Tab-separated table of C-alpha atoms in Angstrom:
chain	number	residue	atom	x	y	z
A	1367	MET	CA	161.837	77.078	192.941
A	1368	THR	CA	161.388	79.785	190.347
A	1369	ASP	CA	157.843	80.304	189.260
A	1370	ASP	CA	157.248	79.525	185.614
A	1371	LYS	CA	155.823	83.011	185.195
A	1372	ASP	CA	159.225	84.496	186.059
A	1373	VAL	CA	160.544	82.841	182.930
A	1374	LEU	CA	158.066	84.865	180.880
A	1375	ARG	CA	159.469	88.090	182.342
A	1376	ASP	CA	163.082	87.060	181.865
A	1377	VAL	CA	162.402	86.281	178.222
A	1378	TRP	CA	160.524	89.546	177.622
A	1379	PHE	CA	163.126	91.780	179.271
A	1380	GLY	CA	166.212	90.187	177.670
A	1381	ARG	CA	168.549	92.793	176.188
A	1382	ILE	CA	171.616	92.810	173.939
A	1383	PRO	CA	174.168	95.601	174.281
A	1384	THR	CA	174.795	96.857	170.758
A	1385	CYS	CA	177.137	99.349	169.118
A	1386	PHE	CA	175.907	100.900	165.874
A	1387	THR	CA	178.565	102.303	163.533
A	1388	LEU	CA	177.897	104.129	160.278
A	1389	TYR	CA	179.270	102.419	157.189
A	1390	GLN	CA	182.511	104.133	156.222
A	1391	ASP	CA	181.464	104.845	152.624
A	1392	GLU	CA	178.409	106.833	153.671
A	1393	ILE	CA	178.862	110.532	152.976
A	1394	THR	CA	178.843	112.681	156.100
A	1395	GLU	CA	179.239	116.361	156.807
A	1396	ARG	CA	181.115	115.638	160.005
A	1397	GLU	CA	182.375	112.564	161.773
A	1398	ALA	CA	179.714	110.108	162.898
A	1399	GLU	CA	180.126	108.834	166.438
A	1400	PRO	CA	179.034	105.246	167.151
A	1401	TYR	CA	175.700	104.888	168.922
A	1402	TYR	CA	175.179	102.469	171.818
A	1403	LEU	CA	171.822	100.887	172.599
A	1404	LEU	CA	170.391	97.968	174.589
A	1405	LEU	CA	168.249	96.075	172.081
A	1406	PRO	CA	165.227	94.053	173.264
A	1407	ARG	CA	165.708	90.426	172.235
A	1408	VAL	CA	162.008	89.972	171.518
A	1409	SER	CA	161.553	92.968	169.231
A	1410	TYR	CA	162.501	93.867	165.653
A	1411	LEU	CA	165.371	96.050	164.461
A	1412	THR	CA	163.307	98.593	162.555
A	1413	LEU	CA	160.915	98.956	165.501
A	1414	VAL	CA	163.556	99.982	168.028
A	1415	THR	CA	166.146	101.949	166.057
A	1416	ASP	CA	164.481	105.327	165.480
A	1417	LYS	CA	167.104	106.939	167.739
A	1418	VAL	CA	169.901	105.277	165.769
A	1419	LYS	CA	168.474	106.640	162.526
A	1420	LYS	CA	168.112	110.159	163.932
A	1421	HIS	CA	171.630	110.089	165.353
A	1422	PHE	CA	173.292	109.325	162.028
A	1423	GLN	CA	170.979	111.413	159.906
A	1424	LYS	CA	172.116	114.452	161.896
A	1425	VAL	CA	175.536	114.261	160.238
A	1426	MET	CA	174.307	113.452	156.726
A	1427	ARG	CA	172.763	115.446	153.929
A	1428	GLN	CA	169.113	114.747	153.117
A	1429	GLU	CA	169.945	113.676	149.563
A	1430	ASP	CA	172.365	110.966	150.746
A	1431	ILE	CA	169.707	109.261	152.869
A	1432	SER	CA	167.390	106.535	151.707
A	1433	GLU	CA	166.062	103.428	153.438
A	1434	ILE	CA	168.109	102.389	156.470
A	1435	TRP	CA	169.426	98.846	156.661
A	1436	PHE	CA	171.745	96.969	159.006
A	1437	GLU	CA	174.567	94.556	158.484
A	1438	TYR	CA	176.774	92.369	160.686
A	1439	GLU	CA	180.162	91.243	159.343
A	1440	GLY	CA	178.953	91.587	155.758
A	1441	THR	CA	175.610	89.850	156.303
A	1442	PRO	CA	172.533	92.054	155.790
A	1443	LEU	CA	170.310	91.704	158.859
A	1444	LYS	CA	166.728	90.654	158.241
A	1445	TRP	CA	164.588	93.121	160.167
A	1446	HIS	CA	161.662	90.699	160.089
A	1447	TYR	CA	163.572	88.217	162.289
A	1448	PRO	CA	163.444	88.917	166.041
A	1449	ILE	CA	166.606	90.624	167.296
A	1450	GLY	CA	167.443	87.838	169.746
A	1451	LEU	CA	167.293	85.265	166.944
A	1452	LEU	CA	169.658	87.299	164.745
A	1453	PHE	CA	172.138	87.672	167.597
A	1454	ASP	CA	172.052	84.010	168.674
A	1455	LEU	CA	172.406	82.811	165.109
A	1456	LEU	CA	175.113	85.200	163.909
A	1457	ALA	CA	176.968	86.769	166.816
A	1458	SER	CA	176.544	84.839	170.051
A	1459	SER	CA	180.056	83.414	169.956
A	1460	SER	CA	181.635	86.858	169.637
A	1461	ALA	CA	182.422	89.310	172.419
A	1462	LEU	CA	179.909	91.961	173.400
A	1463	PRO	CA	178.849	94.571	172.404
A	1464	TRP	CA	177.229	93.382	169.197
A	1465	ASN	CA	178.786	95.524	166.448
A	1466	ILE	CA	176.236	96.407	163.801
A	1467	THR	CA	176.979	98.553	160.734
A	1468	VAL	CA	174.369	101.062	159.593
A	1469	HIS	CA	173.715	101.768	155.880
A	1470	PHE	CA	171.609	104.368	154.098
A	1471	LYS	CA	172.545	103.497	150.523
A	1472	SER	CA	172.507	100.528	148.140
A	1473	PHE	CA	169.641	98.645	149.744
A	1474	PRO	CA	170.241	94.910	149.058
A	1475	GLU	CA	167.003	94.179	147.181
A	1476	LYS	CA	167.797	90.495	146.721
A	1477	ASP	CA	168.400	89.836	150.411
A	1478	LEU	CA	166.193	92.072	152.499
A	1479	LEU	CA	162.515	92.865	152.699
A	1480	HIS	CA	161.702	96.555	152.576
A	1481	CYS	CA	160.348	98.111	155.741
A	1482	PRO	CA	158.434	101.137	154.499
A	1483	SER	CA	156.631	101.914	157.769
A	1484	LYS	CA	155.690	100.729	161.250
A	1485	ASP	CA	152.554	99.304	159.602
A	1486	ALA	CA	154.755	96.849	157.726
A	1487	ILE	CA	156.241	95.602	160.998
A	1488	GLU	CA	152.806	95.315	162.579
A	1489	ALA	CA	151.484	93.411	159.559
A	1490	HIS	CA	154.398	91.010	159.670
A	1491	PHE	CA	154.128	90.500	163.422
A	1492	MET	CA	150.382	89.867	163.331
A	1493	SER	CA	150.790	87.546	160.373
A	1494	CYS	CA	153.194	85.410	162.465
A	1495	VAL	CA	150.844	85.451	165.456
A	1496	LYS	CA	147.989	84.285	163.230
A	1497	GLU	CA	150.059	81.543	161.667
A	1498	ALA	CA	151.093	80.323	165.122
A	1499	ASP	CA	147.448	80.153	166.178
A	1500	ALA	CA	146.529	78.299	162.993
A	1501	LEU	CA	148.962	75.633	164.180
A	1502	LYS	CA	147.989	75.678	167.869
A	1503	HIS	CA	144.234	76.126	167.684
A	1504	LYS	CA	143.149	75.970	164.019
A	1505	SER	CA	142.958	79.795	164.300
A	1506	GLN	CA	139.971	79.551	166.661
A	1507	VAL	CA	141.435	81.654	169.472
A	1508	ILE	CA	142.866	84.436	167.318
A	1509	ASN	CA	139.684	84.667	165.222
A	1510	GLU	CA	137.481	84.898	168.314
A	1511	MET	CA	139.432	87.930	169.505
A	1512	GLN	CA	138.334	91.428	168.615
A	1513	LYS	CA	140.438	93.793	166.563
A	1514	LYS	CA	141.247	95.728	169.713
A	1515	ASP	CA	142.800	92.617	171.262
A	1516	HIS	CA	145.017	92.181	168.213
A	1517	LYS	CA	145.962	95.852	168.511
A	1518	GLN	CA	146.803	95.336	172.186
A	1519	LEU	CA	149.291	92.581	171.339
A	1520	TRP	CA	151.042	94.894	168.912
A	1521	MET	CA	150.954	97.936	171.202
A	1522	GLY	CA	152.287	95.820	174.059
A	1523	LEU	CA	155.257	94.793	171.945
A	1524	GLN	CA	155.818	98.233	170.474
A	1525	ASN	CA	155.755	99.977	173.865
A	1526	ASP	CA	157.558	97.241	175.801
A	1527	ARG	CA	154.524	96.638	178.039
A	1528	PHE	CA	154.742	93.075	179.422
A	1529	ASP	CA	151.423	93.142	181.308
A	1530	GLN	CA	149.515	94.734	178.432
A	1531	PHE	CA	150.875	92.105	176.047
A	1532	TRP	CA	150.327	89.059	178.245
A	1533	ALA	CA	146.782	90.086	179.212
A	1534	ILE	CA	145.882	88.982	175.672
A	1535	ASN	CA	148.675	86.555	174.856
A	1536	ARG	CA	147.760	84.249	177.769
A	1537	LYS	CA	144.634	83.272	175.800
A	1538	LEU	CA	146.847	82.132	172.932
A	1539	MET	CA	148.699	79.897	175.398
A	1540	GLU	CA	145.631	78.000	176.610
A	1541	TYR	CA	144.424	74.633	175.371
A	1542	PRO	CA	141.296	72.509	175.924
A	1543	ALA	CA	141.180	70.683	179.263
A	1544	GLU	CA	140.889	67.291	177.591
A	1545	GLU	CA	144.091	67.824	175.556
A	1546	ASN	CA	147.614	67.831	176.891
A	1547	GLY	CA	148.806	70.670	174.749
A	1548	PHE	CA	148.459	72.548	171.486
A	1549	ARG	CA	147.485	70.871	168.254
A	1550	PHE	CA	150.873	71.539	166.657
A	1551	ILE	CA	153.859	73.491	167.994
A	1552	PRO	CA	154.782	76.701	166.139
A	1553	PHE	CA	158.549	76.544	165.685
A	1554	ARG	CA	161.279	77.405	163.196
A	1555	ILE	CA	164.820	76.033	163.253
A	1556	TYR	CA	167.625	78.141	161.788
A	1557	GLN	CA	171.113	77.162	160.710
A	1558	THR	CA	173.523	79.388	158.814
A	1559	THR	CA	175.055	76.398	157.065
A	1560	THR	CA	171.928	75.516	155.075
A	1561	GLU	CA	170.537	77.236	151.991
A	1562	ARG	CA	167.017	77.239	153.295
A	1563	PRO	CA	166.308	80.116	155.636
A	1564	PHE	CA	164.639	77.801	158.210
A	1565	MET	CA	162.941	74.463	158.802
A	1566	GLN	CA	159.303	74.345	159.758
A	1567	LYS	CA	157.107	71.252	159.893
A	1568	LEU	CA	153.948	69.970	161.554
A	1569	PHE	CA	154.889	68.503	164.926
A	1570	ARG	CA	152.639	67.484	167.794
A	1571	PRO	CA	153.575	68.240	171.418
A	1572	VAL	CA	152.077	64.935	172.598
A	1573	ALA	CA	152.772	61.476	171.243
A	1574	ALA	CA	150.070	58.932	170.488
A	1575	ASP	CA	150.718	57.224	173.843
A	1576	GLY	CA	150.203	60.504	175.705
A	1577	GLN	CA	153.894	61.128	176.427
A	1578	LEU	CA	155.056	64.704	176.055
A	1579	HIS	CA	157.479	65.192	173.181
A	1580	THR	CA	160.780	66.849	174.090
A	1581	LEU	CA	163.074	69.315	172.354
A	1582	GLY	CA	165.306	66.351	171.551
A	1583	ASP	CA	162.384	64.527	169.895
A	1584	LEU	CA	161.727	67.569	167.723
A	1585	LEU	CA	165.339	67.840	166.609
A	1586	LYS	CA	165.625	64.139	165.898
A	1587	GLU	CA	162.594	64.370	163.654
A	1588	VAL	CA	163.198	67.681	161.886
A	1589	CYS	CA	166.938	68.248	162.020
A	1590	PRO	CA	168.758	65.040	162.988
A	1591	SER	CA	172.173	66.334	161.924
A	1592	ALA	CA	171.946	68.976	164.646
A	1593	ILE	CA	172.334	66.601	167.558
A	1594	ALA	CA	175.415	64.555	168.072
A	1595	PRO	CA	175.244	60.771	168.222
A	1596	GLU	CA	175.196	59.501	171.799
A	1597	ASP	CA	178.863	58.668	172.057
A	1598	GLY	CA	180.003	61.343	169.662
A	1599	GLU	CA	181.368	64.791	170.357
A	1600	LYS	CA	178.881	67.632	170.626
A	1601	LYS	CA	179.134	69.600	167.384
A	1602	ASN	CA	176.372	72.150	167.812
A	1603	GLN	CA	174.597	74.311	170.321
A	1604	VAL	CA	170.814	74.410	170.268
A	1605	MET	CA	169.991	77.916	171.403
A	1606	ILE	CA	166.800	79.778	172.282
A	1607	HIS	CA	166.935	83.267	173.845
A	1608	GLY	CA	170.648	82.934	174.406
A	1609	ILE	CA	170.442	79.727	176.424
A	1610	GLU	CA	170.719	76.025	175.673
A	1611	PRO	CA	167.636	74.320	177.103
A	1612	MET	CA	168.075	70.679	178.081
A	1613	LEU	CA	167.023	68.391	175.234
A	1614	GLU	CA	164.721	66.595	177.700
A	1615	THR	CA	162.586	69.735	178.129
A	1616	PRO	CA	158.967	69.125	177.064
A	1617	LEU	CA	158.224	70.993	173.846
A	1618	GLN	CA	154.814	72.079	175.110
A	1619	TRP	CA	156.477	73.848	178.059
A	1620	LEU	CA	158.996	75.497	175.744
A	1621	SER	CA	156.209	76.699	173.482
A	1622	GLU	CA	154.306	78.244	176.400
A	1623	HIS	CA	157.299	79.883	178.061
A	1624	LEU	CA	160.088	80.448	175.555
A	1625	SER	CA	158.175	81.526	172.481
A	1626	TYR	CA	158.795	84.979	171.120
A	1627	PRO	CA	155.899	87.469	171.174
A	1628	ASP	CA	154.924	86.180	167.713
A	1629	ASN	CA	154.171	82.865	169.494
A	1630	PHE	CA	156.872	80.984	167.599
A	1631	LEU	CA	159.828	79.122	169.063
A	1632	HIS	CA	162.774	80.421	167.035
A	1633	ILE	CA	165.575	77.915	167.530
A	1634	SER	CA	169.185	78.453	166.411
A	1635	ILE	CA	171.592	75.632	165.649
A	1636	ILE	CA	175.104	77.037	165.837
A	1637	PRO	CA	178.543	75.437	165.813
A	1638	GLN	CA	179.894	74.665	169.262
A	1639	PRO	CA	182.351	77.465	170.017
A	1640	THR	CA	185.928	76.274	170.479
A	1641	ASP	CA	187.459	77.893	173.520
B	628	MET	CA	140.087	75.040	145.101
B	629	LEU	CA	141.767	72.184	146.842
B	630	SER	CA	140.127	71.771	150.206
B	631	ILE	CA	142.121	69.324	152.223
B	632	SER	CA	140.416	67.792	155.212
B	633	MET	CA	142.079	68.794	158.457
B	634	GLU	CA	141.495	65.503	160.225
B	635	GLU	CA	144.100	62.785	159.994
B	636	ASP	CA	145.047	63.995	156.550
B	637	GLU	CA	147.258	66.798	157.728
B	638	PHE	CA	150.422	64.782	157.524
B	639	PHE	CA	149.537	63.857	153.984
B	640	GLY	CA	148.663	67.430	153.068
B	641	GLU	CA	152.064	67.960	151.511
B	642	LYS	CA	151.886	64.671	149.605
B	643	THR	CA	148.394	65.417	148.324
B	644	PHE	CA	149.616	68.828	147.216
B	645	GLN	CA	152.481	67.218	145.311
B	646	ARG	CA	150.094	64.799	143.637
B	647	PHE	CA	147.819	67.589	142.488
B	648	CYS	CA	150.835	69.557	141.275
B	649	ALA	CA	152.037	66.589	139.218
B	650	GLU	CA	148.661	66.491	137.475
B	651	PHE	CA	148.643	70.251	137.038
B	652	ILE	CA	152.097	70.235	135.484
B	653	LYS	CA	151.237	67.321	133.214
B	654	HIS	CA	148.297	69.358	131.904
B	655	SER	CA	150.431	72.483	131.676
B	656	ARG	CA	152.941	70.630	129.504
B	657	GLN	CA	150.151	69.472	127.204
B	658	ILE	CA	148.977	73.030	126.631
B	659	GLY	CA	152.447	74.579	126.645
B	660	ASP	CA	151.711	76.744	129.657
B	661	GLY	CA	155.206	76.687	131.147
B	662	TRP	CA	154.743	75.421	134.712
B	663	GLU	CA	157.570	73.309	136.154
B	664	TRP	CA	158.280	71.474	139.368
B	665	ARG	CA	161.269	72.357	141.540
B	666	THR	CA	162.484	70.684	144.706
B	667	SER	CA	164.365	72.179	147.621
B	668	LYS	CA	168.018	71.117	147.904
B	669	ASP	CA	167.207	68.500	150.525
B	670	CYS	CA	164.371	67.285	148.286
B	671	SER	CA	161.857	67.114	151.121
B	672	GLU	CA	159.639	69.752	149.606
B	673	GLY	CA	158.885	71.230	146.257
B	674	TYR	CA	156.945	73.894	144.486
B	675	MET	CA	155.564	74.750	141.086
B	676	CYS	CA	157.117	77.603	139.208
B	677	LYS	CA	156.558	79.569	136.049
B	678	THR	CA	158.375	82.497	134.476
B	679	TYR	CA	156.455	84.906	132.309
B	680	PHE	CA	157.582	87.949	130.373
B	681	GLN	CA	155.291	90.863	129.768
B	682	ILE	CA	155.895	93.854	127.583
B	683	LYS	CA	154.577	96.819	129.475
B	684	PRO	CA	153.755	99.562	127.015
B	685	GLY	CA	155.165	102.894	128.045
B	686	THR	CA	153.197	106.127	128.198
B	687	VAL	CA	152.267	107.240	124.727
B	688	VAL	CA	152.170	110.980	124.255
B	689	SER	CA	151.019	112.496	121.012
B	690	TYR	CA	151.710	116.058	119.932
B	691	LEU	CA	149.609	118.198	117.630
B	692	GLY	CA	146.427	116.462	118.617
B	693	THR	CA	144.702	115.262	121.661
B	694	SER	CA	147.022	113.572	124.086
B	695	ALA	CA	146.325	109.915	124.603
B	696	HIS	CA	147.311	108.894	128.078
B	697	VAL	CA	147.239	105.174	128.436
B	698	GLN	CA	147.192	103.554	131.847
B	699	THR	CA	148.272	99.973	131.748
B	700	CYS	CA	147.273	97.371	134.214
B	701	LEU	CA	149.516	94.489	135.249
B	702	PRO	CA	149.350	91.645	134.486
B	703	THR	CA	146.587	91.880	131.911
B	704	GLU	CA	147.127	93.604	128.642
B	705	GLU	CA	144.358	95.798	127.354
B	706	ALA	CA	144.399	96.772	123.690
B	707	LEU	CA	145.826	100.224	123.257
B	708	GLU	CA	143.354	102.504	121.646
B	709	LEU	CA	144.677	105.600	120.054
B	710	PRO	CA	142.401	108.242	118.533
B	711	LEU	CA	142.729	108.589	114.810
B	712	ASP	CA	143.129	112.256	114.223
B	713	ASP	CA	143.130	114.303	111.078
B	714	PHE	CA	146.012	116.201	112.553
B	715	GLU	CA	149.515	115.118	112.052
B	716	VAL	CA	150.421	113.328	115.163
B	717	THR	CA	153.912	112.715	116.416
B	718	GLU	CA	154.075	109.921	118.901
B	719	THR	CA	156.856	109.021	121.272
B	720	THR	CA	156.786	105.906	123.318
B	721	THR	CA	158.738	106.389	126.481
B	722	GLY	CA	160.152	103.513	128.515
B	723	SER	CA	158.576	100.509	126.885
B	724	GLU	CA	159.770	97.841	129.196
B	725	VAL	CA	159.883	94.125	129.589
B	726	ILE	CA	158.874	92.841	132.996
B	727	LYS	CA	159.796	89.370	134.124
B	728	TYR	CA	157.307	87.676	136.457
B	729	GLU	CA	158.145	84.591	138.419
B	730	TYR	CA	155.290	82.698	140.027
B	731	HIS	CA	155.844	80.032	142.650
B	732	VAL	CA	153.125	77.916	144.195
B	733	LEU	CA	154.170	76.475	147.536
B	734	TYR	CA	152.289	74.496	150.126
B	735	SER	CA	151.712	76.035	153.546
B	736	CYS	CA	151.566	73.310	156.160
B	737	SER	CA	150.320	75.861	158.693
B	738	TYR	CA	147.240	76.763	156.660
B	739	GLN	CA	146.925	73.553	154.660
B	740	VAL	CA	146.555	75.497	151.414
B	741	PRO	CA	148.717	76.336	148.429
B	742	VAL	CA	150.178	79.829	148.559
B	743	LEU	CA	151.130	82.029	145.621
B	744	TYR	CA	154.536	83.705	145.785
B	745	PHE	CA	155.638	86.003	142.991
B	746	ARG	CA	158.200	88.581	142.097
B	747	ALA	CA	158.547	91.003	139.258
B	748	SER	CA	161.615	92.707	137.887
B	749	PHE	CA	162.826	94.585	134.847
B	750	LEU	CA	165.297	92.766	132.619
B	751	ASP	CA	168.215	94.620	134.173
B	752	GLY	CA	167.313	93.081	137.530
B	753	ARG	CA	165.631	96.116	139.074
B	754	PRO	CA	162.721	94.780	141.098
B	755	LEU	CA	159.226	96.223	141.070
B	756	ALA	CA	158.200	97.779	144.359
B	757	LEU	CA	155.251	96.756	146.504
B	758	LYS	CA	153.370	99.899	145.612
B	759	ASP	CA	153.790	99.147	141.885
B	760	ILE	CA	152.316	95.733	142.552
B	761	TRP	CA	149.389	97.148	144.575
B	762	GLU	CA	148.682	99.659	141.830
B	763	GLY	CA	148.822	97.027	139.139
B	764	ILE	CA	146.254	94.699	140.670
B	765	HIS	CA	143.464	93.681	138.318
B	766	GLU	CA	140.373	95.881	138.647
B	767	CYS	CA	138.110	93.116	139.919
B	768	TYR	CA	140.266	92.631	143.008
B	769	LYS	CA	141.375	96.214	143.546
B	770	THR	CA	138.614	97.524	145.814
B	771	GLN	CA	138.741	94.556	148.100
B	772	MET	CA	142.493	94.640	148.286
B	773	LEU	CA	142.765	98.345	148.958
B	774	GLN	CA	140.590	97.925	152.044
B	775	GLU	CA	143.169	95.769	153.694
B	776	PRO	CA	146.338	95.936	151.611
B	777	TRP	CA	148.543	94.613	154.362
B	778	ASP	CA	146.393	91.513	154.767
B	779	THR	CA	146.362	90.681	151.097
B	780	ILE	CA	149.615	91.125	149.228
B	781	THR	CA	152.758	91.667	151.208
B	782	GLN	CA	156.451	91.205	150.743
B	783	GLN	CA	157.752	88.119	152.509
B	784	GLU	CA	160.739	85.845	152.589
B	785	HIS	CA	160.392	82.798	150.321
B	786	PRO	CA	160.499	79.865	152.783
B	787	ILE	CA	162.737	77.749	150.548
B	788	LEU	CA	164.859	80.288	148.647
B	789	GLY	CA	165.114	82.866	151.449
B	790	GLN	CA	164.685	85.783	149.029
B	791	PRO	CA	162.084	88.573	149.041
B	792	PHE	CA	158.911	87.705	147.160
B	793	PHE	CA	155.399	89.082	147.136
B	794	VAL	CA	152.818	86.774	148.637
B	795	LEU	CA	149.094	86.469	148.298
B	796	HIS	CA	148.090	85.865	151.925
B	797	PRO	CA	146.978	82.250	152.438
B	798	CYS	CA	143.665	83.372	153.956
B	799	LYS	CA	142.924	85.051	150.656
B	800	THR	CA	143.727	82.078	148.415
B	801	ASN	CA	140.171	80.797	148.630
B	802	GLU	CA	138.627	84.265	148.334
B	803	PHE	CA	140.612	85.219	145.258
B	804	MET	CA	140.186	81.881	143.553
B	805	THR	CA	136.397	81.780	143.856
B	806	PRO	CA	135.599	84.346	141.137
B	807	VAL	CA	138.161	82.703	138.843
B	808	LEU	CA	136.629	79.280	139.373
B	809	LYS	CA	133.089	80.660	138.925
B	810	ASP	CA	134.047	82.153	135.578
B	811	SER	CA	135.694	78.991	134.369
B	812	GLN	CA	132.636	76.982	135.389
B	813	LYS	CA	130.456	79.380	133.393
B	814	ILE	CA	132.664	78.982	130.348
B	815	ASN	CA	132.628	75.216	130.664
B	816	SER	CA	128.864	75.050	131.038
B	817	LEU	CA	128.335	77.271	127.973
B	818	ARG	CA	130.294	74.780	125.910
B	819	CYS	CA	127.575	72.160	126.236
């Protein structure tokens, strides 16, 4: 029987083979070859694409370069969403590699946040971690930590150091002995068919009678249209980290093992692919 | 500031917020202050919103006299003071612009507080950048904010509209509101 801790490693080391191609209207001094990279599912685009930027900038003139941004089939990619979430939500039904187009012009101000520096990514990441702890522990655990612990979470993510990261993150996954789980579960549910970017609500991992709530319970409460009626045909896939967990899985377990490094469960609802 | 008890009230946090907003908007209508209520498409949540236009005076440069360089501060408007010279002064106003501000007040269920989202753009749609916003912060907040800019005002995705907005970090809502409330209490007590 696989140890639960192995799940943590599998989640951390998940990768998506990606092909980056320069947008055809970008002005180049010579032809730009596509660039291939294995992207970490748990990281952020602007954190892991320095090599991509350097590769394409080599064939461009300085004056034609401004802020880099990425797009998939016409949709600008939000760098502040984890890579694995973007892939599951937008491209999981297509064949690999994931084909991403690289832009250096015409930044879509209405759609994308700017990413002026690594500090911006760190600030966003830490802001998510803090929000997750506000939900799980009324911010008690994160506030008790020293600044260097916060820094260690970020450095662990930035440098792909599983042990360094989890040395601190394990404290964010604890709960008082007398409880059966966190106060509320940090989660966001994404669907491309809705106008809202995501659904997020207060939801307890344990019911009043002490029963553990499941993934199915969460969906029924927050997003009932996502799950098919019992005798109906399955319309959607409920995906986290590229897999479809059973709806009977306890939410508390999912939160402890399948959260992203920001401590949120990012759940994609996508149409069932028709083979 | 609204301080909502974290005990069993949390599920009613959103409802309490909506109640307070209804009162706020009623008062706003009475004084013509422009706040409105908007709901998300699925009507489960809502927020208050207000649009405000500000004329940002451009840089005034005068020739044949001392140059008057005027720094303006968003969003307050200070009276422009120009020196009255004996010399003949030619003035050109460059780039006098209208800036449109949109303010949204949403409820954060994670932090159980209202959160201020805002964005600013020129009339042609060009948005103001984060550094313009940081630079334009009112003097009384500037020092504090410059110590930890990334923890105070950042660009974030609007949770209902999905578009980039600037956000005053929820942890700071209380901190930033306190001086405002203190001042208004002073004014109210002077009235007696």
